[in-house]
mmCIF file of C-alpha atoms in Angstrom:
data_model
loop_
_atom_site.group_PDB
_atom_site.id
_atom_site.type_symbol
_atom_site.label_atom_id
_atom_site.label_comp_id
_atom_site.label_asym_id
_atom_site.label_seq_id
_atom_site.Cartn_x
_atom_site.Cartn_y
_atom_site.Cartn_z
ATOM 1 C CA UNK A 30 5.626 -27.060 40.166
ATOM 2 C CA UNK A 31 8.845 -28.558 38.869
ATOM 3 C CA UNK A 32 10.352 -25.460 37.252
ATOM 4 C CA UNK A 33 13.204 -27.335 35.589
ATOM 5 C CA UNK A 34 10.885 -29.540 33.560
ATOM 6 C CA UNK A 35 8.004 -27.028 33.605
ATOM 7 C CA UNK A 36 5.649 -29.794 34.735
ATOM 8 C CA UNK A 37 2.950 -29.806 37.371
ATOM 9 C CA UNK A 38 3.213 -32.838 39.605
ATOM 10 C CA UNK A 39 0.152 -33.055 41.891
ATOM 11 C CA UNK A 40 -2.071 -31.291 44.425
ATOM 12 C CA UNK A 41 -1.525 -31.337 48.154
ATOM 13 C CA UNK A 42 -3.521 -29.487 50.801
ATOM 14 C CA UNK A 43 -2.173 -29.486 54.334
ATOM 15 C CA UNK A 44 -5.096 -28.450 56.500
ATOM 16 C CA UNK A 45 -3.716 -29.577 59.828
ATOM 17 C CA UNK A 46 -0.050 -29.528 60.830
ATOM 18 C CA UNK A 47 1.326 -33.017 61.193
ATOM 19 C CA UNK A 48 4.567 -34.912 60.812
ATOM 20 C CA UNK A 49 5.239 -36.333 57.365
ATOM 21 C CA UNK A 50 7.849 -36.679 54.670
ATOM 22 C CA UNK A 51 7.623 -37.588 50.986
ATOM 23 C CA UNK A 52 9.538 -37.029 47.800
ATOM 24 C CA UNK A 53 8.129 -35.581 44.613
ATOM 25 C CA UNK A 54 9.213 -38.489 42.423
ATOM 26 C CA UNK A 55 11.060 -38.236 39.125
ATOM 27 C CA UNK A 56 11.918 -35.886 37.503
ATOM 28 C CA UNK A 57 12.052 -33.771 40.669
ATOM 29 C CA UNK A 58 14.482 -34.694 43.450
ATOM 30 C CA UNK A 59 12.967 -32.393 46.014
ATOM 31 C CA UNK A 60 11.672 -33.574 49.375
ATOM 32 C CA UNK A 61 8.843 -32.051 51.420
ATOM 33 C CA UNK A 62 8.814 -32.624 55.171
ATOM 34 C CA UNK A 63 7.103 -31.221 58.243
ATOM 35 C CA UNK A 64 7.755 -31.495 61.968
ATOM 36 C CA UNK A 65 4.307 -30.121 62.751
ATOM 37 C CA UNK A 66 5.622 -26.577 63.189
ATOM 38 C CA UNK A 67 7.407 -25.849 59.922
ATOM 39 C CA UNK A 68 6.994 -27.081 56.376
ATOM 40 C CA UNK A 69 10.320 -27.469 54.536
ATOM 41 C CA UNK A 70 10.911 -28.092 50.855
ATOM 42 C CA UNK A 71 14.461 -29.258 50.241
ATOM 43 C CA UNK A 72 16.008 -29.026 46.789
ATOM 44 C CA UNK A 73 19.365 -30.847 46.541
ATOM 45 C CA UNK A 74 20.678 -28.007 44.370
ATOM 46 C CA UNK A 75 20.057 -25.469 47.143
ATOM 47 C CA UNK A 76 22.051 -25.116 50.322
ATOM 48 C CA UNK A 77 19.040 -24.327 52.504
ATOM 49 C CA UNK A 78 15.460 -25.539 52.267
ATOM 50 C CA UNK A 79 12.489 -23.285 51.678
ATOM 51 C CA UNK A 80 10.801 -23.017 55.070
ATOM 52 C CA UNK A 81 7.211 -22.088 55.859
ATOM 53 C CA UNK A 82 5.773 -21.697 59.348
ATOM 54 C CA UNK A 83 2.515 -23.550 59.969
ATOM 55 C CA UNK A 84 0.499 -21.242 62.207
ATOM 56 C CA UNK A 85 -2.652 -23.354 61.994
ATOM 57 C CA UNK A 86 -3.254 -21.913 58.550
ATOM 58 C CA UNK A 87 -3.605 -23.976 55.382
ATOM 59 C CA UNK A 88 -0.588 -24.305 53.107
ATOM 60 C CA UNK A 89 -1.434 -24.909 49.473
ATOM 61 C CA UNK A 90 0.878 -26.488 46.947
ATOM 62 C CA UNK A 91 -0.910 -26.085 43.636
ATOM 63 C CA UNK A 92 -0.295 -29.034 41.400
ATOM 64 C CA UNK A 93 -2.049 -31.098 38.794
ATOM 65 C CA UNK A 94 -5.654 -32.022 39.481
ATOM 66 C CA UNK A 95 -5.493 -35.653 38.411
ATOM 67 C CA UNK A 96 -2.693 -36.608 40.815
ATOM 68 C CA UNK A 97 -3.787 -38.334 44.010
ATOM 69 C CA UNK A 98 -1.092 -37.838 46.634
ATOM 70 C CA UNK A 99 -2.186 -40.899 48.594
ATOM 71 C CA UNK A 100 -1.929 -42.950 45.420
ATOM 72 C CA UNK A 101 0.998 -41.383 43.545
ATOM 73 C CA UNK A 102 3.453 -39.977 46.087
ATOM 74 C CA UNK A 103 6.228 -42.281 47.242
ATOM 75 C CA UNK A 104 5.924 -42.042 51.023
ATOM 76 C CA UNK A 105 9.357 -42.204 52.647
ATOM 77 C CA UNK A 106 8.867 -41.578 56.346
ATOM 78 C CA UNK A 107 5.317 -40.935 57.526
ATOM 79 C CA UNK A 108 4.571 -40.162 61.151
ATOM 80 C CA UNK A 109 0.800 -39.978 61.232
ATOM 81 C CA UNK A 110 -1.089 -38.500 64.141
ATOM 82 C CA UNK A 111 -2.079 -40.771 67.009
ATOM 83 C CA UNK A 112 -5.419 -39.072 67.596
ATOM 84 C CA UNK A 113 -8.155 -41.427 68.742
ATOM 85 C CA UNK A 114 -10.507 -42.685 66.031
ATOM 86 C CA UNK A 115 -13.977 -43.817 67.105
ATOM 87 C CA UNK A 116 -16.037 -46.006 64.773
ATOM 88 C CA UNK A 117 -19.827 -45.753 65.154
ATOM 89 C CA UNK A 118 -21.573 -48.997 64.226
ATOM 90 C CA UNK A 119 -25.264 -49.763 64.504
ATOM 91 C CA UNK A 120 -26.123 -53.259 63.292
ATOM 92 C CA UNK A 121 -23.865 -56.173 62.403
ATOM 93 C CA UNK A 122 -26.190 -57.978 60.036
ATOM 94 C CA UNK A 123 -26.898 -58.558 56.391
ATOM 95 C CA UNK A 124 -28.934 -55.675 55.050
ATOM 96 C CA UNK A 125 -31.889 -57.941 54.250
ATOM 97 C CA UNK A 126 -32.147 -58.868 57.940
ATOM 98 C CA UNK A 127 -31.428 -55.479 59.512
ATOM 99 C CA UNK A 128 -33.849 -53.123 61.238
ATOM 100 C CA UNK A 129 -31.976 -50.184 59.624
ATOM 101 C CA UNK A 130 -30.378 -51.528 56.414
ATOM 102 C CA UNK A 131 -28.700 -48.205 55.609
ATOM 103 C CA UNK A 132 -26.567 -48.561 58.755
ATOM 104 C CA UNK A 133 -25.870 -52.297 58.645
ATOM 105 C CA UNK A 134 -22.441 -53.910 58.236
ATOM 106 C CA UNK A 135 -22.413 -57.635 57.517
ATOM 107 C CA UNK A 136 -20.656 -59.962 60.009
ATOM 108 C CA UNK A 137 -18.159 -60.948 57.316
ATOM 109 C CA UNK A 138 -17.316 -57.312 56.580
ATOM 110 C CA UNK A 139 -17.000 -56.480 60.296
ATOM 111 C CA UNK A 140 -14.629 -59.392 60.829
ATOM 112 C CA UNK A 141 -12.553 -58.304 57.827
ATOM 113 C CA UNK A 142 -12.376 -54.746 59.168
ATOM 114 C CA UNK A 143 -11.024 -55.888 62.528
ATOM 115 C CA UNK A 144 -8.511 -58.140 60.777
ATOM 116 C CA UNK A 145 -7.360 -55.190 58.690
ATOM 117 C CA UNK A 146 -7.128 -52.800 61.642
ATOM 118 C CA UNK A 147 -5.104 -55.206 63.756
ATOM 119 C CA UNK A 148 -2.936 -56.154 60.802
ATOM 120 C CA UNK A 149 -2.060 -52.524 60.035
ATOM 121 C CA UNK A 150 -0.857 -51.388 63.415
ATOM 122 C CA UNK A 151 -4.093 -50.068 64.885
ATOM 123 C CA UNK A 152 -4.744 -50.710 68.572
ATOM 124 C CA UNK A 153 -8.309 -51.351 69.684
ATOM 125 C CA UNK A 154 -8.781 -49.537 72.993
ATOM 126 C CA UNK A 155 -11.474 -49.460 75.657
ATOM 127 C CA UNK A 156 -13.375 -46.607 77.247
ATOM 128 C CA UNK A 157 -11.511 -47.366 80.464
ATOM 129 C CA UNK A 158 -8.145 -46.935 78.705
ATOM 130 C CA UNK A 159 -9.336 -43.630 77.283
ATOM 131 C CA UNK A 160 -10.398 -42.283 80.676
ATOM 132 C CA UNK A 161 -7.210 -43.466 82.403
ATOM 133 C CA UNK A 162 -5.081 -41.888 79.665
ATOM 134 C CA UNK A 163 -6.867 -38.551 80.084
ATOM 135 C CA UNK A 164 -6.542 -38.640 83.873
ATOM 136 C CA UNK A 165 -2.841 -39.491 83.789
ATOM 137 C CA UNK A 166 -2.059 -37.264 80.779
ATOM 138 C CA UNK A 167 -0.474 -40.296 79.133
ATOM 139 C CA UNK A 168 -0.911 -41.170 75.451
ATOM 140 C CA UNK A 169 -2.980 -44.083 74.259
ATOM 141 C CA UNK A 170 -1.266 -46.865 72.293
ATOM 142 C CA UNK A 171 -0.289 -45.877 68.768
ATOM 143 C CA UNK A 172 -3.072 -45.522 66.205
ATOM 144 C CA UNK A 173 -5.866 -46.048 68.760
ATOM 145 C CA UNK A 174 -9.374 -47.054 67.667
ATOM 146 C CA UNK A 175 -12.472 -47.341 69.854
ATOM 147 C CA UNK A 176 -15.452 -49.373 68.620
ATOM 148 C CA UNK A 177 -18.964 -48.201 69.491
ATOM 149 C CA UNK A 178 -22.410 -49.634 68.778
ATOM 150 C CA UNK A 179 -25.498 -47.414 68.934
ATOM 151 C CA UNK A 180 -29.137 -48.257 69.688
ATOM 152 C CA UNK A 181 -28.673 -51.736 71.198
ATOM 153 C CA UNK A 182 -29.776 -54.105 68.446
ATOM 154 C CA UNK A 183 -29.870 -57.807 69.296
ATOM 155 C CA UNK A 184 -27.420 -58.672 66.510
ATOM 156 C CA UNK A 185 -24.715 -56.836 68.469
ATOM 157 C CA UNK A 186 -24.895 -59.847 70.807
ATOM 158 C CA UNK A 187 -25.577 -62.592 68.283
ATOM 159 C CA UNK A 188 -23.204 -61.430 65.506
ATOM 160 C CA UNK A 189 -20.803 -58.725 66.733
ATOM 161 C CA UNK A 190 -19.971 -60.094 70.194
ATOM 162 C CA UNK A 191 -18.478 -63.423 68.971
ATOM 163 C CA UNK A 192 -16.259 -61.458 66.563
ATOM 164 C CA UNK A 193 -15.204 -59.062 69.326
ATOM 165 C CA UNK A 194 -14.221 -62.026 71.518
ATOM 166 C CA UNK A 195 -12.271 -63.661 68.708
ATOM 167 C CA UNK A 196 -10.273 -60.484 68.207
ATOM 168 C CA UNK A 197 -10.114 -59.585 71.935
ATOM 169 C CA UNK A 198 -11.576 -56.239 70.884
ATOM 170 C CA UNK A 199 -13.134 -53.914 73.480
ATOM 171 C CA UNK A 200 -16.207 -51.854 72.623
ATOM 172 C CA UNK A 201 -18.953 -49.686 74.060
ATOM 173 C CA UNK A 202 -22.659 -50.346 73.479
ATOM 174 C CA UNK A 203 -25.016 -47.364 73.764
ATOM 175 C CA UNK A 204 -28.589 -48.206 74.739
ATOM 176 C CA UNK A 205 -31.879 -46.293 74.802
ATOM 177 C CA UNK A 206 -33.616 -47.004 78.097
ATOM 178 C CA UNK A 207 -37.192 -46.502 76.900
ATOM 179 C CA UNK A 208 -36.607 -49.122 74.196
ATOM 180 C CA UNK A 209 -35.159 -51.718 76.556
ATOM 181 C CA UNK A 210 -37.389 -51.252 79.595
ATOM 182 C CA UNK A 211 -40.328 -53.227 78.136
ATOM 183 C CA UNK A 212 -39.645 -56.971 78.396
ATOM 184 C CA UNK A 213 -41.993 -58.000 75.581
ATOM 185 C CA UNK A 214 -44.343 -56.734 72.923
ATOM 186 C CA UNK A 215 -43.691 -54.088 70.289
ATOM 187 C CA UNK A 216 -41.419 -51.161 71.102
ATOM 188 C CA UNK A 217 -41.929 -47.621 69.843
ATOM 189 C CA UNK A 218 -39.009 -46.997 67.478
ATOM 190 C CA UNK A 219 -39.127 -43.455 66.109
ATOM 191 C CA UNK A 220 -42.286 -43.315 64.059
ATOM 192 C CA UNK A 221 -42.541 -47.100 63.804
ATOM 193 C CA UNK A 222 -42.860 -50.138 66.037
ATOM 194 C CA UNK A 223 -40.445 -53.056 66.164
ATOM 195 C CA UNK A 224 -40.588 -56.366 68.081
ATOM 196 C CA UNK A 225 -38.815 -56.178 71.455
ATOM 197 C CA UNK A 226 -36.624 -59.159 70.495
ATOM 198 C CA UNK A 227 -34.914 -57.082 67.797
ATOM 199 C CA UNK A 228 -33.214 -55.235 70.660
ATOM 200 C CA UNK A 229 -30.770 -56.480 73.273
ATOM 201 C CA UNK A 230 -32.077 -58.075 76.454
ATOM 202 C CA UNK A 231 -30.679 -57.185 79.856
ATOM 203 C CA UNK A 232 -29.266 -60.712 80.191
ATOM 204 C CA UNK A 233 -27.389 -60.277 76.926
ATOM 205 C CA UNK A 234 -25.992 -56.962 78.098
ATOM 206 C CA UNK A 235 -24.885 -58.521 81.394
ATOM 207 C CA UNK A 236 -23.189 -61.396 79.555
ATOM 208 C CA UNK A 237 -21.256 -59.021 77.315
ATOM 209 C CA UNK A 238 -20.153 -56.878 80.254
ATOM 210 C CA UNK A 239 -18.989 -59.924 82.214
ATOM 211 C CA UNK A 240 -16.586 -60.702 79.355
ATOM 212 C CA UNK A 241 -14.608 -57.591 80.234
ATOM 213 C CA UNK A 242 -14.711 -56.462 76.607
ATOM 214 C CA UNK A 243 -17.970 -54.504 76.500
ATOM 215 C CA UNK A 244 -19.047 -51.480 78.508
ATOM 216 C CA UNK A 245 -22.656 -50.296 78.283
ATOM 217 C CA UNK A 246 -23.137 -46.538 77.997
ATOM 218 C CA UNK A 247 -26.110 -44.214 77.649
ATOM 219 C CA UNK A 248 -27.886 -43.339 74.423
ATOM 220 C CA UNK A 249 -30.486 -41.384 76.456
ATOM 221 C CA UNK A 250 -33.730 -42.662 77.911
ATOM 222 C CA UNK A 251 -36.137 -41.060 75.439
ATOM 223 C CA UNK A 252 -34.202 -38.490 73.378
ATOM 224 C CA UNK A 253 -33.770 -40.728 70.351
ATOM 225 C CA UNK A 254 -36.692 -39.135 68.532
ATOM 226 C CA UNK A 255 -37.865 -35.921 66.982
ATOM 227 C CA UNK A 256 -39.942 -33.278 68.756
ATOM 228 C CA UNK A 257 -41.795 -30.183 67.427
ATOM 229 C CA UNK A 258 -39.182 -27.471 67.078
ATOM 230 C CA UNK A 259 -41.047 -24.489 65.612
ATOM 231 C CA UNK A 260 -44.549 -23.173 64.855
ATOM 232 C CA UNK A 261 -44.612 -25.314 61.708
ATOM 233 C CA UNK A 262 -44.172 -28.329 64.012
ATOM 234 C CA UNK A 263 -41.063 -29.473 62.156
ATOM 235 C CA UNK A 264 -39.642 -32.512 63.900
ATOM 236 C CA UNK A 265 -36.111 -31.932 65.234
ATOM 237 C CA UNK A 266 -33.668 -33.854 67.473
ATOM 238 C CA UNK A 267 -34.989 -33.967 71.031
ATOM 239 C CA UNK A 268 -31.582 -33.507 72.667
ATOM 240 C CA UNK A 269 -30.788 -30.150 71.074
ATOM 241 C CA UNK A 270 -34.203 -28.619 70.337
ATOM 242 C CA UNK A 271 -36.255 -26.195 72.413
ATOM 243 C CA UNK A 272 -39.605 -27.942 72.193
ATOM 244 C CA UNK A 273 -42.467 -25.921 70.724
ATOM 245 C CA UNK A 274 -46.092 -26.209 71.807
ATOM 246 C CA UNK A 275 -48.895 -24.358 69.972
ATOM 247 C CA UNK A 276 -50.438 -23.597 73.368
ATOM 248 C CA UNK A 277 -47.314 -22.606 75.343
ATOM 249 C CA UNK A 278 -44.755 -21.651 72.717
ATOM 250 C CA UNK A 279 -41.099 -22.573 73.103
ATOM 251 C CA UNK A 280 -39.858 -24.157 76.307
ATOM 252 C CA UNK A 281 -37.534 -21.941 78.304
ATOM 253 C CA UNK A 282 -33.840 -22.584 78.769
ATOM 254 C CA UNK A 283 -34.611 -23.806 82.274
ATOM 255 C CA UNK A 284 -37.327 -26.182 81.071
ATOM 256 C CA UNK A 285 -35.042 -27.500 78.346
ATOM 257 C CA UNK A 286 -32.231 -28.159 80.841
ATOM 258 C CA UNK A 287 -34.626 -29.872 83.262
ATOM 259 C CA UNK A 288 -35.937 -32.124 80.473
ATOM 260 C CA UNK A 289 -32.414 -33.234 79.556
ATOM 261 C CA UNK A 290 -31.466 -33.671 83.215
ATOM 262 C CA UNK A 291 -34.499 -35.892 83.881
ATOM 263 C CA UNK A 292 -33.916 -37.982 80.784
ATOM 264 C CA UNK A 293 -30.207 -38.651 81.273
ATOM 265 C CA UNK A 294 -30.698 -39.232 85.013
ATOM 266 C CA UNK A 295 -33.510 -41.716 84.312
ATOM 267 C CA UNK A 296 -31.334 -43.717 81.935
ATOM 268 C CA UNK A 297 -28.362 -43.658 84.305
ATOM 269 C CA UNK A 298 -30.539 -44.944 87.151
ATOM 270 C CA UNK A 299 -31.990 -47.657 84.909
ATOM 271 C CA UNK A 300 -28.530 -48.906 83.969
ATOM 272 C CA UNK A 301 -27.527 -48.806 87.633
ATOM 273 C CA UNK A 302 -30.483 -51.040 88.552
ATOM 274 C CA UNK A 303 -30.052 -53.483 85.699
ATOM 275 C CA UNK A 304 -26.261 -53.650 85.295
ATOM 276 C CA UNK A 305 -24.925 -52.485 88.658
ATOM 277 C CA UNK A 306 -23.169 -49.353 87.422
ATOM 278 C CA UNK A 307 -23.944 -45.937 86.071
ATOM 279 C CA UNK A 308 -22.809 -45.072 82.546
ATOM 280 C CA UNK A 309 -19.528 -43.199 82.120
ATOM 281 C CA UNK A 310 -20.308 -41.959 78.624
ATOM 282 C CA UNK A 311 -23.192 -40.947 76.397
ATOM 283 C CA UNK A 312 -23.538 -41.416 72.661
ATOM 284 C CA UNK A 313 -25.703 -38.490 71.601
ATOM 285 C CA UNK A 314 -28.758 -39.537 69.545
ATOM 286 C CA UNK A 315 -28.195 -38.626 65.904
ATOM 287 C CA UNK A 316 -24.795 -37.311 67.033
ATOM 288 C CA UNK A 317 -26.439 -34.035 68.075
ATOM 289 C CA UNK A 318 -25.428 -32.235 71.264
ATOM 290 C CA UNK A 319 -24.628 -28.767 72.575
ATOM 291 C CA UNK A 320 -22.826 -27.151 75.513
ATOM 292 C CA UNK A 321 -25.872 -27.442 77.780
ATOM 293 C CA UNK A 322 -26.305 -31.149 77.073
ATOM 294 C CA UNK A 323 -22.586 -31.837 77.528
ATOM 295 C CA UNK A 324 -22.495 -30.011 80.877
ATOM 296 C CA UNK A 325 -25.523 -31.933 82.168
ATOM 297 C CA UNK A 326 -24.040 -35.279 81.086
ATOM 298 C CA UNK A 327 -20.716 -34.455 82.744
ATOM 299 C CA UNK A 328 -22.498 -33.511 85.940
ATOM 300 C CA UNK A 329 -24.210 -36.906 85.938
ATOM 301 C CA UNK A 330 -20.894 -38.756 85.711
ATOM 302 C CA UNK A 331 -20.668 -39.023 81.923
ATOM 303 C CA UNK A 332 -17.643 -36.907 80.952
ATOM 304 C CA UNK A 333 -17.304 -38.685 77.612
ATOM 305 C CA UNK A 334 -19.741 -37.768 74.856
ATOM 306 C CA UNK A 335 -19.738 -39.266 71.372
ATOM 307 C CA UNK A 336 -20.955 -37.204 68.423
ATOM 308 C CA UNK A 337 -20.941 -37.801 64.672
ATOM 309 C CA UNK A 338 -18.935 -34.677 63.914
ATOM 310 C CA UNK A 339 -16.396 -34.842 61.122
ATOM 311 C CA UNK A 340 -12.651 -34.516 61.516
ATOM 312 C CA UNK A 341 -9.953 -35.842 63.819
ATOM 313 C CA UNK A 342 -10.078 -36.031 67.613
ATOM 314 C CA UNK A 343 -7.251 -33.559 68.120
ATOM 315 C CA UNK A 344 -6.215 -32.247 71.508
ATOM 316 C CA UNK A 345 -8.595 -29.322 70.909
ATOM 317 C CA UNK A 346 -11.645 -31.630 70.777
ATOM 318 C CA UNK A 347 -13.260 -31.926 74.227
ATOM 319 C CA UNK A 348 -13.878 -35.323 75.778
ATOM 320 C CA UNK A 349 -17.589 -34.435 75.832
ATOM 321 C CA UNK A 350 -17.782 -34.234 72.027
ATOM 322 C CA UNK A 351 -15.543 -36.925 70.559
ATOM 323 C CA UNK A 352 -15.960 -37.293 66.815
ATOM 324 C CA UNK A 353 -16.913 -40.612 65.246
ATOM 325 C CA UNK A 354 -16.930 -42.246 61.835
ATOM 326 C CA UNK A 355 -20.482 -43.326 60.973
ATOM 327 C CA UNK A 356 -20.069 -46.870 59.627
ATOM 328 C CA UNK A 357 -22.354 -47.405 56.650
ATOM 329 C CA UNK A 358 -22.362 -50.060 53.914
ATOM 330 C CA UNK A 359 -20.150 -47.962 51.633
ATOM 331 C CA UNK A 360 -17.389 -48.251 54.247
ATOM 332 C CA UNK A 361 -17.682 -52.051 54.509
ATOM 333 C CA UNK A 362 -14.490 -52.962 52.672
ATOM 334 C CA UNK A 363 -11.052 -52.585 54.278
ATOM 335 C CA UNK A 364 -10.044 -50.391 51.323
ATOM 336 C CA UNK A 365 -12.900 -47.948 51.923
ATOM 337 C CA UNK A 366 -12.216 -47.952 55.657
ATOM 338 C CA UNK A 367 -8.510 -47.296 55.057
ATOM 339 C CA UNK A 368 -9.306 -44.293 52.878
ATOM 340 C CA UNK A 369 -11.712 -42.902 55.491
ATOM 341 C CA UNK A 370 -9.140 -43.303 58.251
ATOM 342 C CA UNK A 371 -6.526 -41.477 56.185
ATOM 343 C CA UNK A 372 -8.952 -38.587 55.766
ATOM 344 C CA UNK A 373 -9.770 -38.567 59.481
ATOM 345 C CA UNK A 374 -6.156 -38.688 60.587
ATOM 346 C CA UNK A 375 -5.375 -35.767 58.277
ATOM 347 C CA UNK A 376 -8.250 -33.865 59.939
ATOM 348 C CA UNK A 377 -9.935 -33.181 56.631
ATOM 349 C CA UNK A 378 -13.646 -32.494 56.336
ATOM 350 C CA UNK A 379 -16.396 -33.313 53.862
ATOM 351 C CA UNK A 380 -14.848 -30.895 51.352
ATOM 352 C CA UNK A 381 -12.041 -33.422 50.966
ATOM 353 C CA UNK A 382 -14.409 -36.211 49.884
ATOM 354 C CA UNK A 383 -16.206 -36.790 46.655
ATOM 355 C CA UNK A 384 -19.672 -35.367 47.126
ATOM 356 C CA UNK A 385 -22.977 -35.457 45.362
ATOM 357 C CA UNK A 386 -24.628 -32.080 45.887
ATOM 358 C CA UNK A 387 -28.205 -31.026 45.289
ATOM 359 C CA UNK A 388 -29.323 -27.407 45.184
ATOM 360 C CA UNK A 389 -32.766 -26.793 46.661
ATOM 361 C CA UNK A 390 -34.646 -23.569 46.023
ATOM 362 C CA UNK A 391 -36.715 -23.068 49.172
ATOM 363 C CA UNK A 392 -39.008 -20.652 47.334
ATOM 364 C CA UNK A 393 -40.313 -23.695 45.494
ATOM 365 C CA UNK A 394 -41.042 -25.455 48.773
ATOM 366 C CA UNK A 395 -42.827 -22.642 50.584
ATOM 367 C CA UNK A 396 -46.540 -22.108 50.048
ATOM 368 C CA UNK A 397 -49.321 -20.299 51.960
ATOM 369 C CA UNK A 398 -51.118 -23.635 52.190
ATOM 370 C CA UNK A 399 -49.451 -25.903 54.825
ATOM 371 C CA UNK A 400 -50.819 -28.964 53.060
ATOM 372 C CA UNK A 401 -49.056 -27.914 49.868
ATOM 373 C CA UNK A 402 -45.811 -27.383 51.801
ATOM 374 C CA UNK A 403 -46.075 -30.988 53.019
ATOM 375 C CA UNK A 404 -46.640 -32.208 49.459
ATOM 376 C CA UNK A 405 -43.669 -30.192 48.237
ATOM 377 C CA UNK A 406 -41.452 -31.634 50.945
ATOM 378 C CA UNK A 407 -42.586 -35.143 50.080
ATOM 379 C CA UNK A 408 -41.718 -34.555 46.430
ATOM 380 C CA UNK A 409 -38.317 -33.149 47.420
ATOM 381 C CA UNK A 410 -37.527 -36.172 49.563
ATOM 382 C CA UNK A 411 -38.634 -38.523 46.801
ATOM 383 C CA UNK A 412 -36.381 -36.713 44.344
ATOM 384 C CA UNK A 413 -33.444 -36.889 46.751
ATOM 385 C CA UNK A 414 -34.084 -40.579 47.251
ATOM 386 C CA UNK A 415 -34.312 -41.315 43.537
ATOM 387 C CA UNK A 416 -30.984 -39.577 42.924
ATOM 388 C CA UNK A 417 -29.146 -41.401 45.716
ATOM 389 C CA UNK A 418 -25.793 -42.891 44.938
ATOM 390 C CA UNK A 419 -24.367 -45.769 46.975
ATOM 391 C CA UNK A 420 -20.915 -44.312 46.446
ATOM 392 C CA UNK A 421 -21.858 -41.081 48.182
ATOM 393 C CA UNK A 422 -20.625 -40.634 51.741
ATOM 394 C CA UNK A 423 -22.329 -38.270 54.130
ATOM 395 C CA UNK A 424 -22.460 -37.803 57.862
ATOM 396 C CA UNK A 425 -24.502 -34.615 57.828
ATOM 397 C CA UNK A 426 -28.149 -35.132 58.671
ATOM 398 C CA UNK A 427 -30.891 -32.568 58.158
ATOM 399 C CA UNK A 428 -34.404 -32.655 59.540
ATOM 400 C CA UNK A 429 -37.261 -31.718 57.242
ATOM 401 C CA UNK A 430 -41.013 -31.574 57.455
ATOM 402 C CA UNK A 431 -43.415 -31.918 60.326
ATOM 403 C CA UNK A 432 -44.403 -35.013 62.266
ATOM 404 C CA UNK A 433 -43.430 -37.715 61.550
ATOM 405 C CA UNK A 434 -39.754 -36.811 61.567
ATOM 406 C CA UNK A 435 -37.864 -36.927 58.289
ATOM 407 C CA UNK A 436 -34.102 -37.128 58.470
ATOM 408 C CA UNK A 437 -32.123 -36.640 55.272
ATOM 409 C CA UNK A 438 -28.515 -37.848 55.507
#
């Protein structure tokens, strides 16, 4: 608040200590700055600044609601964090030609994004650079970004790879072994089937790796699906769920660990046979993982794990659970990407984004008749779908219903 003019100037919420400096703009002449340890507000009429210690607790400056700091503040000397940002792509294709249109970025948009990143001081880094930096305790280049592609769609080779070569941009490609092992015919893809040619071939993967730009990593052998997770047979992510059987009940902790060990080992061995190396990282299916899964992957030579968790990859984030930005059509433009990266680098969460929220009364879903519960869930999902907004951004996925799996994002 500018007491002299009795005017409110804006709203700023510092959730994570970081280095920055900006002025308030006329009529105030004050300057706010932080070295990451203290927040100082300097008024030219005062000999000493007001100083606040940032002990990992939020500092709130209550100002006018309609002021957007990123838009309205005159930034004087910003030193943003150099935490790694990982972008999670799926398909580089026009939505009309994509297997999963909701996760497709057009080739033109992808090319524009790389142009923007490289033109604004971001450095595209490789998995090898990341591992070497961690081993040597040396920082990555300023504003580092790692590109990742999940699932192994064929358009990663036909559309994304030429753009990566043009920009000399490294990337990792995460593949599901059970999808790639068949050489022809339809492939089981969740609850559907897709032609094998919609996925990368081993020759295409070898060609990309020989370029020195692409490294193939694991996306599991057969964990990219839902499994029964409770007596209602709700379908839940296979990597983090204790599987339920009506005959045997829940699998034990030991059985769960053995299932994950077999799966990740099978995929690592498959990549060894086909590509000549074992994977050094795993992109967790649906971004879901836990401490058990991370420990097993590390033990198999995959110390790097990629999730879809929100927030920045601060020094407190383990290598086994690196956070990623899920690239969806609403982030196609450089402007939308720039805004998302600002949010990530400030370590803000979904509460800092515009959100469309739906309240669901579970009492209206439950029913003694399981068939009615299924009907109620179908109606709920239809209602959610009909109220969707292309401007809404979400990375939180929830699993509903029984087989087949239903994932609401």
